[in-house]
Amino acid sequence: MNSIIDYINTSRDRYIEELKGYLAIPSISALPQHAPDVRRCAEWTADEMRRIGLQNVRLIETPGHPVVYGDWLGAEGAPTILFYGHYDVQPVDPVELWESPPFEATIRDGEIYARGAADDKGQVFMHFKAIEAHLKQAGKLPVNMKIILEGEEEVGSANLDDFIKAHRGELGADLVVISDSPMFDRGIPSICYGLRGLTYFQIDLRGTKSDLHSGSFGGAVANPAMVLAQILAQMKDRGGRVKIPGFYDDVKPLREEERAEFKKLPFNETRYRKELGAPKLFGESGYTTLERVWGRPTFEVNGLLAGFTGEGAKTVIPAVAMAKVSMRLVPNQDPEKIATLFEEHVRKVAPKTVELKVTRMHGGKPWMTEFDNPFVQAAGRAIEKGFGKAPVFNREGGSIPVVATFQEILGLPSVLFGVGLPDENAHAPNEKLDLGNFHGGVIASAYLYDEIAGVGR
């Protein structure tokens, strides 16, 4: 490994310049006008995979954006890693809040600022550089590699499950590696062993055929904005517990050993609150902040729209009101079951004075593995070699639905091997990636392949 690590260390400046080229492509999957850019990014990705020495590289079409596939299968008898990531990025609005153009990567104070820097181009690229180092210096990889990179992760991965089902024969492997998650904190590398699931809805209410004058008609009809507020207020109690009947029936409780491990982590609630700018933290009674975020389900209002919201005053009863809501789910909760329970509850509490429409948007299952899994432990050893510090083991509040898909369809365990930071604005203005973590991640990834090879021996 010495020559490989030396190669990585002497290539640091080149890596950054190459990464800037990747980050310059505005591959925003949510905006139709950027569809040509998404394809251009897929082609750039494929070209880079060929350049570093991967084989059988091609774009595989889907009903949406293409999946980029490549492999290297020359390590006879060694384990096979299926690496998953995505090359699409979030929209950049509000663009005026960016301190530098979102697609002109800029380095400030040891961090690279650009949309996609942390989520997920930077973390995909660190694996490209680790693969390149092995192939350039050793002429081979210690493991077999299959790589799939999708272009629709930021819009719900609508076509990914069907892609995996259709190609399950060629995607066979021993484990999945995903680098699309943060470390526990700055200077504290981590291995994530659990993710929450998700179900997402839009609620639409209509009270009348058009907006009405609140003086002439106030008191004669229901106000959809008020009705919507009343419906949403019935989703949680004052202690933060979700009131949907049956919502908690299948929740896998946090084990006492796990809660004890969470308490050992260097988590400062006061600093956390101040960094968020919150006057006071709030969540389900009886649980700590980490327990709420990692191991308990939630109900959240993600957006509201109703009536007049411009400058000044307009006395109007809105004809319609809309809310977007989501529920984060924990192990043993099924998104389809929770979605049905939610729909039933909304229809029960909604009055007959408005027309109600409930639309399922998307969702994903929760996932958890045991952190004594040999592949997880191998990843821990690689992280320690890359960062000079043993990782902590933690769960995450976010969702990566494909992790459960890999487990269910391909029967594969997953290792989440992220090097982002919680404060890197992944879906917000001024997204960034710490370059020290990026370079540590390249080294750790190079060691990861070696450690995984050792598990197979």
Short mmCIF file of C-alpha atoms in Angstrom, two decimals:
data_model
loop_
_atom_site.label_atom_id
_atom_site.label_comp_id
_atom_site.label_asym_id
_atom_site.label_seq_id
_atom_site.Cartn_x
_atom_site.Cartn_y
_atom_site.Cartn_z
CA MET A 1 0.00 0.00 0.00
CA ASN A 2 2.91 2.40 0.50
CA SER A 3 3.33 3.29 -3.18
CA ILE A 4 -0.42 3.72 -3.54
CA ILE A 5 -0.65 6.14 -0.60
CA ASP A 6 2.42 8.03 -1.87
CA TYR A 7 0.74 8.39 -5.26
CA ILE A 8 -2.40 9.78 -3.59
CA ASN A 9 -0.42 12.23 -1.47
CA THR A 10 1.54 13.59 -4.43
CA SER A 11 -1.62 13.99 -6.54
CA ARG A 12 -3.60 16.20 -4.16
CA ASP A 13 -3.49 19.37 -6.27
CA ARG A 14 -4.40 17.51 -9.46
CA TYR A 15 -7.37 15.89 -7.75
CA ILE A 16 -8.80 19.29 -6.81
CA GLU A 17 -8.49 20.64 -10.36
CA GLU A 18 -10.16 17.54 -11.77
CA LEU A 19 -12.93 17.73 -9.18
CA LYS A 20 -13.58 21.35 -10.17
CA GLY A 21 -14.35 20.15 -13.69
CA TYR A 22 -16.89 17.64 -12.37
CA LEU A 23 -18.54 20.25 -10.16
CA ALA A 24 -18.83 22.72 -13.06
CA ILE A 25 -21.57 20.67 -14.74
CA PRO A 26 -25.05 21.85 -13.55
CA SER A 27 -26.59 18.35 -13.45
CA ILE A 28 -29.82 19.45 -11.72
CA SER A 29 -32.20 16.52 -12.19
CA ALA A 30 -35.24 18.34 -10.79
CA LEU A 31 -35.31 21.01 -13.54
CA PRO A 32 -36.26 19.91 -17.09
CA GLN A 33 -34.18 22.67 -18.65
CA HIS A 34 -31.07 21.02 -17.22
CA ALA A 35 -31.76 17.59 -18.77
CA PRO A 36 -28.95 18.12 -21.36
CA ASP A 37 -26.57 18.99 -18.51
CA VAL A 38 -27.51 15.83 -16.63
CA ARG A 39 -26.67 13.75 -19.70
CA ARG A 40 -23.46 15.68 -20.23
CA CYS A 41 -22.52 14.90 -16.63
CA ALA A 42 -23.28 11.21 -17.17
CA GLU A 43 -20.98 11.23 -20.20
CA TRP A 44 -18.25 13.09 -18.26
CA THR A 45 -18.54 10.50 -15.49
CA ALA A 46 -18.24 7.62 -17.96
CA ASP A 47 -15.22 9.22 -19.63
CA GLU A 48 -13.49 9.63 -16.26
CA MET A 49 -14.22 6.02 -15.35
CA ARG A 50 -12.63 4.86 -18.59
CA ARG A 51 -9.65 7.15 -18.07
CA ILE A 52 -8.81 5.75 -14.64
CA GLY A 53 -8.89 2.19 -15.95
CA LEU A 54 -12.37 0.83 -15.30
CA GLN A 55 -13.79 -1.55 -17.89
CA ASN A 56 -17.15 -2.19 -19.57
CA VAL A 57 -18.10 1.44 -18.96
CA ARG A 58 -21.40 2.46 -20.51
CA LEU A 59 -24.54 4.52 -20.07
CA ILE A 60 -27.61 2.38 -19.44
CA GLU A 61 -30.81 4.18 -20.39
CA THR A 62 -33.83 4.37 -18.07
CA PRO A 63 -37.18 6.13 -18.56
CA GLY A 64 -35.44 9.10 -16.90
CA HIS A 65 -31.75 9.89 -16.73
CA PRO A 66 -29.18 7.19 -17.52
CA VAL A 67 -27.29 5.03 -15.05
CA VAL A 68 -23.52 5.00 -15.56
CA TYR A 69 -22.03 1.52 -15.17
CA GLY A 70 -18.42 0.35 -15.07
CA ASP A 71 -16.49 -2.51 -13.52
CA TRP A 72 -13.12 -4.12 -12.90
CA LEU A 73 -13.35 -7.86 -12.33
CA GLY A 74 -9.75 -9.06 -12.41
CA ALA A 75 -9.35 -10.09 -8.76
CA GLU A 76 -10.11 -13.80 -9.00
CA GLY A 77 -11.41 -15.27 -5.76
CA ALA A 78 -11.64 -11.87 -4.03
CA PRO A 79 -14.86 -10.25 -2.81
CA THR A 80 -16.84 -7.98 -5.12
CA ILE A 81 -17.87 -4.46 -4.09
CA LEU A 82 -20.92 -2.88 -5.70
CA PHE A 83 -20.36 0.87 -5.37
CA TYR A 84 -23.40 3.15 -5.60
CA GLY A 85 -23.51 6.93 -5.89
CA HIS A 86 -25.22 9.67 -7.88
CA TYR A 87 -24.07 12.36 -10.29
CA ASP A 88 -27.15 14.59 -10.15
CA VAL A 89 -27.41 17.57 -7.81
CA GLN A 90 -30.01 19.72 -6.08
CA PRO A 91 -31.29 23.05 -7.50
CA VAL A 92 -29.33 26.11 -6.35
CA ASP A 93 -32.16 28.49 -5.35
CA PRO A 94 -32.00 30.98 -3.75
CA VAL A 95 -28.93 31.70 -5.88
CA GLU A 96 -28.46 35.17 -4.36
CA LEU A 97 -27.42 33.55 -1.07
CA TRP A 98 -24.39 31.90 -2.63
CA GLU A 99 -21.13 33.66 -1.81
CA SER A 100 -19.60 32.36 -5.05
CA PRO A 101 -21.24 30.93 -8.20
CA PRO A 102 -22.61 27.45 -7.43
CA PHE A 103 -21.02 25.84 -10.48
CA GLU A 104 -17.67 27.62 -10.29
CA ALA A 105 -15.92 25.65 -7.55
CA THR A 106 -14.18 28.03 -5.17
CA ILE A 107 -11.77 27.20 -2.34
CA ARG A 108 -12.02 29.16 0.89
CA ASP A 109 -10.39 28.21 4.20
CA GLY A 110 -9.60 24.67 3.14
CA GLU A 111 -13.10 23.92 1.81
CA ILE A 112 -14.34 23.67 -1.76
CA TYR A 113 -17.67 25.43 -2.39
CA ALA A 114 -19.97 24.26 -5.19
CA ARG A 115 -23.26 22.49 -5.65
CA GLY A 116 -22.56 18.76 -5.47
CA ALA A 117 -19.28 19.15 -3.56
CA ALA A 118 -20.49 17.02 -0.65
CA ASP A 119 -23.66 15.53 -2.17
CA ASP A 120 -22.46 13.49 -3.97
CA LYS A 121 -19.87 14.30 -6.63
CA GLY A 122 -17.03 14.92 -4.20
CA GLN A 123 -17.60 11.63 -2.41
CA VAL A 124 -17.96 9.70 -5.68
CA PHE A 125 -14.78 11.31 -6.97
CA MET A 126 -12.72 10.24 -3.96
CA HIS A 127 -13.43 6.61 -4.93
CA PHE A 128 -12.44 7.33 -8.52
CA LYS A 129 -9.08 8.61 -7.26
CA ALA A 130 -8.59 5.63 -4.93
CA ILE A 131 -9.33 3.23 -7.80
CA GLU A 132 -6.98 5.18 -10.06
CA ALA A 133 -4.16 4.96 -7.49
CA HIS A 134 -4.46 1.18 -7.21
CA LEU A 135 -4.58 0.65 -10.97
CA LYS A 136 -1.73 3.08 -11.72
CA GLN A 137 0.61 1.83 -9.01
CA ALA A 138 -0.28 -1.85 -8.61
CA GLY A 139 -1.82 -2.52 -12.01
CA LYS A 140 -4.83 -4.09 -10.32
CA LEU A 141 -7.39 -3.77 -7.55
CA PRO A 142 -7.36 -6.09 -4.52
CA VAL A 143 -11.12 -6.62 -4.96
CA ASN A 144 -13.57 -6.77 -7.83
CA MET A 145 -15.56 -3.57 -8.38
CA LYS A 146 -18.92 -2.87 -9.98
CA ILE A 147 -20.02 0.75 -10.06
CA ILE A 148 -23.49 2.19 -10.69
CA LEU A 149 -24.07 5.93 -10.58
CA GLU A 150 -27.56 7.26 -11.09
CA GLY A 151 -28.84 10.66 -12.21
CA GLU A 152 -32.14 10.80 -10.32
CA GLU A 153 -31.27 10.46 -6.64
CA GLU A 154 -32.26 14.05 -5.91
CA VAL A 155 -35.73 13.48 -7.39
CA GLY A 156 -36.55 10.25 -5.57
CA SER A 157 -34.75 7.59 -7.68
CA ALA A 158 -38.01 6.74 -9.43
CA ASN A 159 -36.39 4.35 -11.91
CA LEU A 160 -33.65 2.84 -9.78
CA ASP A 161 -35.56 -0.09 -8.24
CA ASP A 162 -36.67 -1.25 -11.69
CA PHE A 163 -33.10 -0.88 -12.96
CA ILE A 164 -31.75 -3.04 -10.13
CA LYS A 165 -34.44 -5.68 -10.69
CA ALA A 166 -33.76 -5.74 -14.44
CA HIS A 167 -29.99 -6.07 -13.96
CA ARG A 168 -29.84 -8.17 -10.81
CA GLY A 169 -27.86 -10.86 -12.61
CA GLU A 170 -24.95 -8.56 -13.47
CA LEU A 171 -25.04 -6.66 -10.16
CA GLY A 172 -24.17 -9.66 -8.01
CA ALA A 173 -21.62 -8.78 -5.32
CA ASP A 174 -20.67 -9.40 -1.71
CA LEU A 175 -21.49 -5.95 -0.36
CA VAL A 176 -22.53 -2.45 -1.34
CA VAL A 177 -20.41 0.61 -0.54
CA ILE A 178 -22.11 4.02 -0.50
CA SER A 179 -20.40 7.34 0.17
CA ASP A 180 -23.31 9.77 0.43
CA SER A 181 -23.46 10.56 4.13
CA PRO A 182 -21.72 12.77 6.71
CA MET A 183 -19.21 11.99 9.43
CA PHE A 184 -20.43 12.41 12.98
CA ASP A 185 -18.65 15.76 13.36
CA ARG A 186 -15.54 17.62 12.31
CA GLY A 187 -12.52 15.59 13.39
CA ILE A 188 -14.73 12.63 14.37
CA PRO A 189 -14.93 10.07 11.54
CA SER A 190 -17.80 7.64 11.72
CA ILE A 191 -19.44 4.61 10.18
CA CYS A 192 -23.22 4.80 9.80
CA TYR A 193 -25.15 1.58 10.46
CA GLY A 194 -28.74 2.82 10.32
CA LEU A 195 -30.97 5.15 8.28
CA ARG A 196 -34.53 6.32 8.65
CA GLY A 197 -37.11 5.65 5.96
CA LEU A 198 -39.55 8.13 4.46
CA THR A 199 -43.03 8.64 3.16
CA TYR A 200 -43.99 11.95 1.54
CA PHE A 201 -47.39 13.48 0.73
CA GLN A 202 -49.12 16.51 -0.70
CA ILE A 203 -52.43 17.60 0.84
CA ASP A 204 -54.74 19.81 -1.26
CA LEU A 205 -57.91 21.44 0.05
CA ARG A 206 -60.51 23.39 -1.95
CA GLY A 207 -63.27 25.38 -0.31
CA THR A 208 -64.82 27.40 -3.16
CA LYS A 209 -64.38 27.82 -6.92
CA SER A 210 -62.39 31.04 -6.47
CA ASP A 211 -60.93 33.32 -3.79
CA LEU A 212 -63.57 35.32 -1.93
CA HIS A 213 -63.78 38.74 -0.27
CA SER A 214 -63.41 38.07 3.45
CA GLY A 215 -65.87 40.82 4.33
CA SER A 216 -68.65 39.75 1.99
CA PHE A 217 -68.26 36.02 2.56
CA GLY A 218 -66.38 35.61 5.86
CA GLY A 219 -68.50 33.44 8.15
CA ALA A 220 -70.41 31.79 5.31
CA VAL A 221 -67.82 29.27 4.12
CA ALA A 222 -64.89 27.37 5.56
CA ASN A 223 -61.45 28.88 5.06
CA PRO A 224 -59.20 26.17 3.55
CA ALA A 225 -56.09 27.73 5.10
CA MET A 226 -57.64 27.52 8.57
CA VAL A 227 -58.93 24.01 7.95
CA LEU A 228 -55.49 22.92 6.78
CA ALA A 229 -53.90 24.36 9.92
CA GLN A 230 -56.43 22.48 12.06
CA ILE A 231 -55.77 19.20 10.22
CA LEU A 232 -52.01 19.54 10.61
CA ALA A 233 -52.37 20.45 14.28
CA GLN A 234 -54.04 17.07 14.84
CA MET A 235 -51.02 15.13 13.57
CA LYS A 236 -48.86 15.57 16.71
CA ASP A 237 -49.49 16.22 20.38
CA ARG A 238 -47.78 18.88 22.49
CA GLY A 239 -45.12 16.37 23.54
CA GLY A 240 -44.06 15.76 19.94
CA ARG A 241 -45.70 12.34 19.63
CA VAL A 242 -47.45 11.53 16.34
CA LYS A 243 -51.21 11.01 16.81
CA ILE A 244 -51.92 8.90 13.72
CA PRO A 245 -53.55 5.69 15.03
CA GLY A 246 -51.24 2.69 14.62
CA PHE A 247 -48.24 4.85 13.72
CA TYR A 248 -45.98 3.35 16.41
CA ASP A 249 -47.22 -0.24 16.25
CA ASP A 250 -44.17 -1.63 14.42
CA VAL A 251 -41.46 0.71 15.70
CA LYS A 252 -38.31 -1.17 16.72
CA PRO A 253 -37.38 0.28 20.13
CA LEU A 254 -33.91 1.59 20.77
CA ARG A 255 -31.93 -1.00 22.72
CA GLU A 256 -30.58 0.12 26.07
CA GLU A 257 -27.04 -0.79 24.97
CA GLU A 258 -27.49 1.45 21.94
CA ARG A 259 -28.79 4.35 24.01
CA ALA A 260 -25.80 3.97 26.29
CA GLU A 261 -23.43 4.16 23.29
CA PHE A 262 -25.19 7.30 22.03
CA LYS A 263 -24.60 8.97 25.40
CA LYS A 264 -20.86 8.35 25.08
CA LEU A 265 -20.63 10.31 21.82
CA PRO A 266 -19.15 13.83 22.00
CA PHE A 267 -22.44 15.59 21.32
CA ASN A 268 -23.04 19.06 22.75
CA GLU A 269 -26.72 20.00 22.70
CA THR A 270 -26.04 23.66 23.46
CA ARG A 271 -23.63 24.01 20.56
CA TYR A 272 -26.01 22.07 18.33
CA ARG A 273 -28.88 24.42 19.22
CA LYS A 274 -26.78 27.54 18.64
CA GLU A 275 -25.52 26.27 15.29
CA LEU A 276 -29.11 25.70 14.20
CA GLY A 277 -30.16 29.13 15.45
CA ALA A 278 -33.01 27.61 17.45
CA PRO A 279 -34.19 29.28 20.67
CA LYS A 280 -34.89 25.84 22.15
CA LEU A 281 -34.72 22.24 20.94
CA PHE A 282 -37.96 20.27 20.66
CA GLY A 283 -38.87 16.66 20.03
CA GLU A 284 -40.66 13.60 21.33
CA SER A 285 -40.70 13.51 25.12
CA GLY A 286 -38.58 10.89 26.83
CA TYR A 287 -35.74 10.82 24.31
CA THR A 288 -32.48 12.68 23.80
CA THR A 289 -31.82 14.70 20.66
CA LEU A 290 -29.67 12.00 19.07
CA GLU A 291 -32.25 9.33 19.91
CA ARG A 292 -35.01 11.43 18.33
CA VAL A 293 -33.05 12.12 15.15
CA TRP A 294 -31.60 8.63 14.67
CA GLY A 295 -34.03 6.19 16.22
CA ARG A 296 -37.51 7.69 16.44
CA PRO A 297 -40.07 8.41 13.71
CA THR A 298 -41.38 11.91 13.01
CA PHE A 299 -44.08 13.87 11.24
CA GLU A 300 -42.97 17.12 9.59
CA VAL A 301 -44.61 19.88 7.57
CA ASN A 302 -42.28 20.62 4.66
CA GLY A 303 -44.23 23.38 2.93
CA LEU A 304 -47.43 25.43 3.09
CA LEU A 305 -49.24 27.50 0.48
CA ALA A 306 -52.50 29.42 0.78
CA GLY A 307 -54.03 32.80 0.04
CA PHE A 308 -52.28 36.13 -0.33
CA THR A 309 -48.60 36.19 0.63
CA GLY A 310 -47.40 39.31 -1.12
CA GLU A 311 -46.42 42.65 0.39
CA GLY A 312 -49.23 44.66 1.99
CA ALA A 313 -52.76 43.47 2.77
CA LYS A 314 -55.47 41.70 0.84
CA THR A 315 -58.59 40.61 2.69
CA VAL A 316 -59.28 37.31 0.99
CA ILE A 317 -60.57 33.86 1.82
CA PRO A 318 -58.40 31.57 -0.28
CA ALA A 319 -60.14 29.02 -2.46
CA VAL A 320 -57.37 26.48 -1.98
CA ALA A 321 -54.67 25.51 0.48
CA MET A 322 -51.81 23.05 0.12
CA ALA A 323 -49.27 21.38 2.38
CA LYS A 324 -46.38 19.05 1.73
CA VAL A 325 -45.68 16.71 4.63
CA SER A 326 -43.30 13.87 5.34
CA MET A 327 -42.84 11.16 7.91
CA ARG A 328 -39.38 9.78 8.73
CA LEU A 329 -39.62 6.12 9.65
CA VAL A 330 -37.47 3.76 11.70
CA PRO A 331 -36.73 0.03 11.47
CA ASN A 332 -39.76 -2.26 11.14
CA GLN A 333 -42.06 0.56 9.96
CA ASP A 334 -43.32 -0.06 6.43
CA PRO A 335 -43.80 3.07 4.26
CA GLU A 336 -46.85 1.63 2.51
CA LYS A 337 -48.57 0.78 5.77
CA ILE A 338 -47.76 4.18 7.29
CA ALA A 339 -48.98 5.92 4.13
CA THR A 340 -52.31 4.12 4.37
CA LEU A 341 -52.67 4.96 8.08
CA PHE A 342 -51.93 8.61 7.33
CA GLU A 343 -54.46 8.81 4.50
CA GLU A 344 -57.14 7.24 6.70
CA HIS A 345 -56.41 9.67 9.53
CA VAL A 346 -56.44 12.76 7.30
CA ARG A 347 -59.76 11.76 5.77
CA LYS A 348 -61.20 11.13 9.23
CA VAL A 349 -60.21 14.53 10.65
CA ALA A 350 -60.93 16.62 7.52
CA PRO A 351 -64.36 18.30 7.68
CA LYS A 352 -66.94 18.02 4.88
CA THR A 353 -66.74 21.78 4.32
CA VAL A 354 -63.75 21.37 1.99
CA GLU A 355 -62.78 19.05 -0.84
CA LEU A 356 -59.76 16.96 0.10
CA LYS A 357 -57.10 15.43 -2.13
CA VAL A 358 -54.19 13.43 -0.70
CA THR A 359 -51.34 12.52 -3.06
CA ARG A 360 -48.54 10.05 -2.31
CA MET A 361 -45.29 11.53 -3.61
CA HIS A 362 -42.50 9.07 -2.80
CA GLY A 363 -40.96 7.07 0.02
CA GLY A 364 -38.35 4.58 1.10
CA LYS A 365 -37.81 1.93 3.73
CA PRO A 366 -35.62 2.35 6.82
CA TRP A 367 -32.44 0.33 7.04
CA MET A 368 -30.13 -0.93 9.76
CA THR A 369 -27.27 -3.39 9.99
CA GLU A 370 -25.33 -4.66 12.95
CA PHE A 371 -22.07 -2.82 13.51
CA ASP A 372 -20.23 -6.09 14.26
CA ASN A 373 -20.76 -7.03 10.59
CA PRO A 374 -17.23 -7.93 9.27
CA PHE A 375 -17.56 -5.56 6.32
CA VAL A 376 -18.58 -2.71 8.62
CA GLN A 377 -15.60 -3.46 10.84
CA ALA A 378 -13.31 -3.53 7.79
CA ALA A 379 -14.63 -0.09 6.86
CA GLY A 380 -13.86 1.09 10.38
CA ARG A 381 -10.25 -0.04 10.06
CA ALA A 382 -9.93 1.74 6.70
CA ILE A 383 -11.37 4.98 8.12
CA GLU A 384 -8.87 4.82 10.98
CA LYS A 385 -5.97 4.45 8.54
CA GLY A 386 -7.26 7.32 6.42
CA PHE A 387 -7.97 9.74 9.25
CA GLY A 388 -5.63 8.58 12.00
CA LYS A 389 -8.50 8.09 14.41
CA ALA A 390 -10.87 5.20 15.11
CA PRO A 391 -14.42 5.97 13.94
CA VAL A 392 -17.52 6.12 16.08
CA PHE A 393 -20.54 4.09 15.00
CA ASN A 394 -23.78 6.01 14.56
CA ARG A 395 -27.14 6.07 12.87
CA GLU A 396 -28.44 8.88 10.63
CA GLY A 397 -31.77 10.66 10.50
CA GLY A 398 -31.81 10.92 6.72
CA SER A 399 -32.94 8.40 4.13
CA ILE A 400 -31.19 6.56 1.29
CA PRO A 401 -34.03 4.31 0.04
CA VAL A 402 -31.80 2.31 -2.29
CA VAL A 403 -29.97 0.79 0.72
CA ALA A 404 -33.07 -1.21 1.60
CA THR A 405 -33.55 -2.04 -2.09
CA PHE A 406 -30.06 -3.54 -2.32
CA GLN A 407 -30.81 -5.63 0.74
CA GLU A 408 -34.20 -6.83 -0.46
CA ILE A 409 -33.55 -7.38 -4.18
CA LEU A 410 -29.88 -8.36 -4.21
CA GLY A 411 -29.54 -9.66 -0.64
CA LEU A 412 -26.50 -7.47 -0.05
CA PRO A 413 -25.31 -5.76 3.13
CA SER A 414 -24.31 -2.11 2.79
CA VAL A 415 -21.46 -0.07 4.22
CA LEU A 416 -22.02 3.70 4.46
CA PHE A 417 -18.61 5.25 4.07
CA GLY A 418 -19.24 9.01 4.10
CA VAL A 419 -16.77 11.83 4.71
CA GLY A 420 -19.04 14.87 4.54
CA LEU A 421 -19.83 17.02 7.54
CA PRO A 422 -23.25 17.81 9.02
CA ASP A 423 -22.80 21.55 8.38
CA GLU A 424 -21.83 21.37 4.70
CA ASN A 425 -25.16 22.72 3.36
CA ALA A 426 -25.83 19.70 1.16
CA HIS A 427 -29.24 20.98 -0.05
CA ALA A 428 -28.72 24.66 0.69
CA PRO A 429 -26.72 27.63 -0.62
CA ASN A 430 -22.94 27.49 -0.15
CA GLU A 431 -22.62 23.71 -0.25
CA LYS A 432 -19.04 22.75 0.52
CA LEU A 433 -16.67 19.86 1.20
CA ASP A 434 -13.71 19.93 3.55
CA LEU A 435 -10.64 19.19 1.43
CA GLY A 436 -8.85 17.54 4.34
CA ASN A 437 -11.73 15.10 4.62
CA PHE A 438 -11.73 14.61 0.85
CA HIS A 439 -8.05 13.63 0.81
CA GLY A 440 -8.45 11.51 3.95
CA GLY A 441 -11.40 9.87 2.20
CA VAL A 442 -9.31 9.02 -0.87
CA ILE A 443 -6.72 7.32 1.36
CA ALA A 444 -9.40 5.58 3.44
CA SER A 445 -11.13 4.35 0.27
CA ALA A 446 -7.85 2.92 -1.02
CA TYR A 447 -7.41 1.09 2.28
CA LEU A 448 -11.06 0.00 2.23
CA TYR A 449 -10.57 -2.13 -0.87
CA ASP A 450 -7.55 -3.78 0.77
CA GLU A 451 -9.44 -4.40 4.01
CA ILE A 452 -12.44 -5.85 2.19
CA ALA A 453 -10.10 -8.19 0.33
CA GLY A 454 -8.85 -9.36 3.73
CA VAL A 455 -12.41 -10.23 4.84
CA GLY A 456 -12.68 -12.55 1.87
CA ARG A 457 -9.49 -14.46 2.69
#
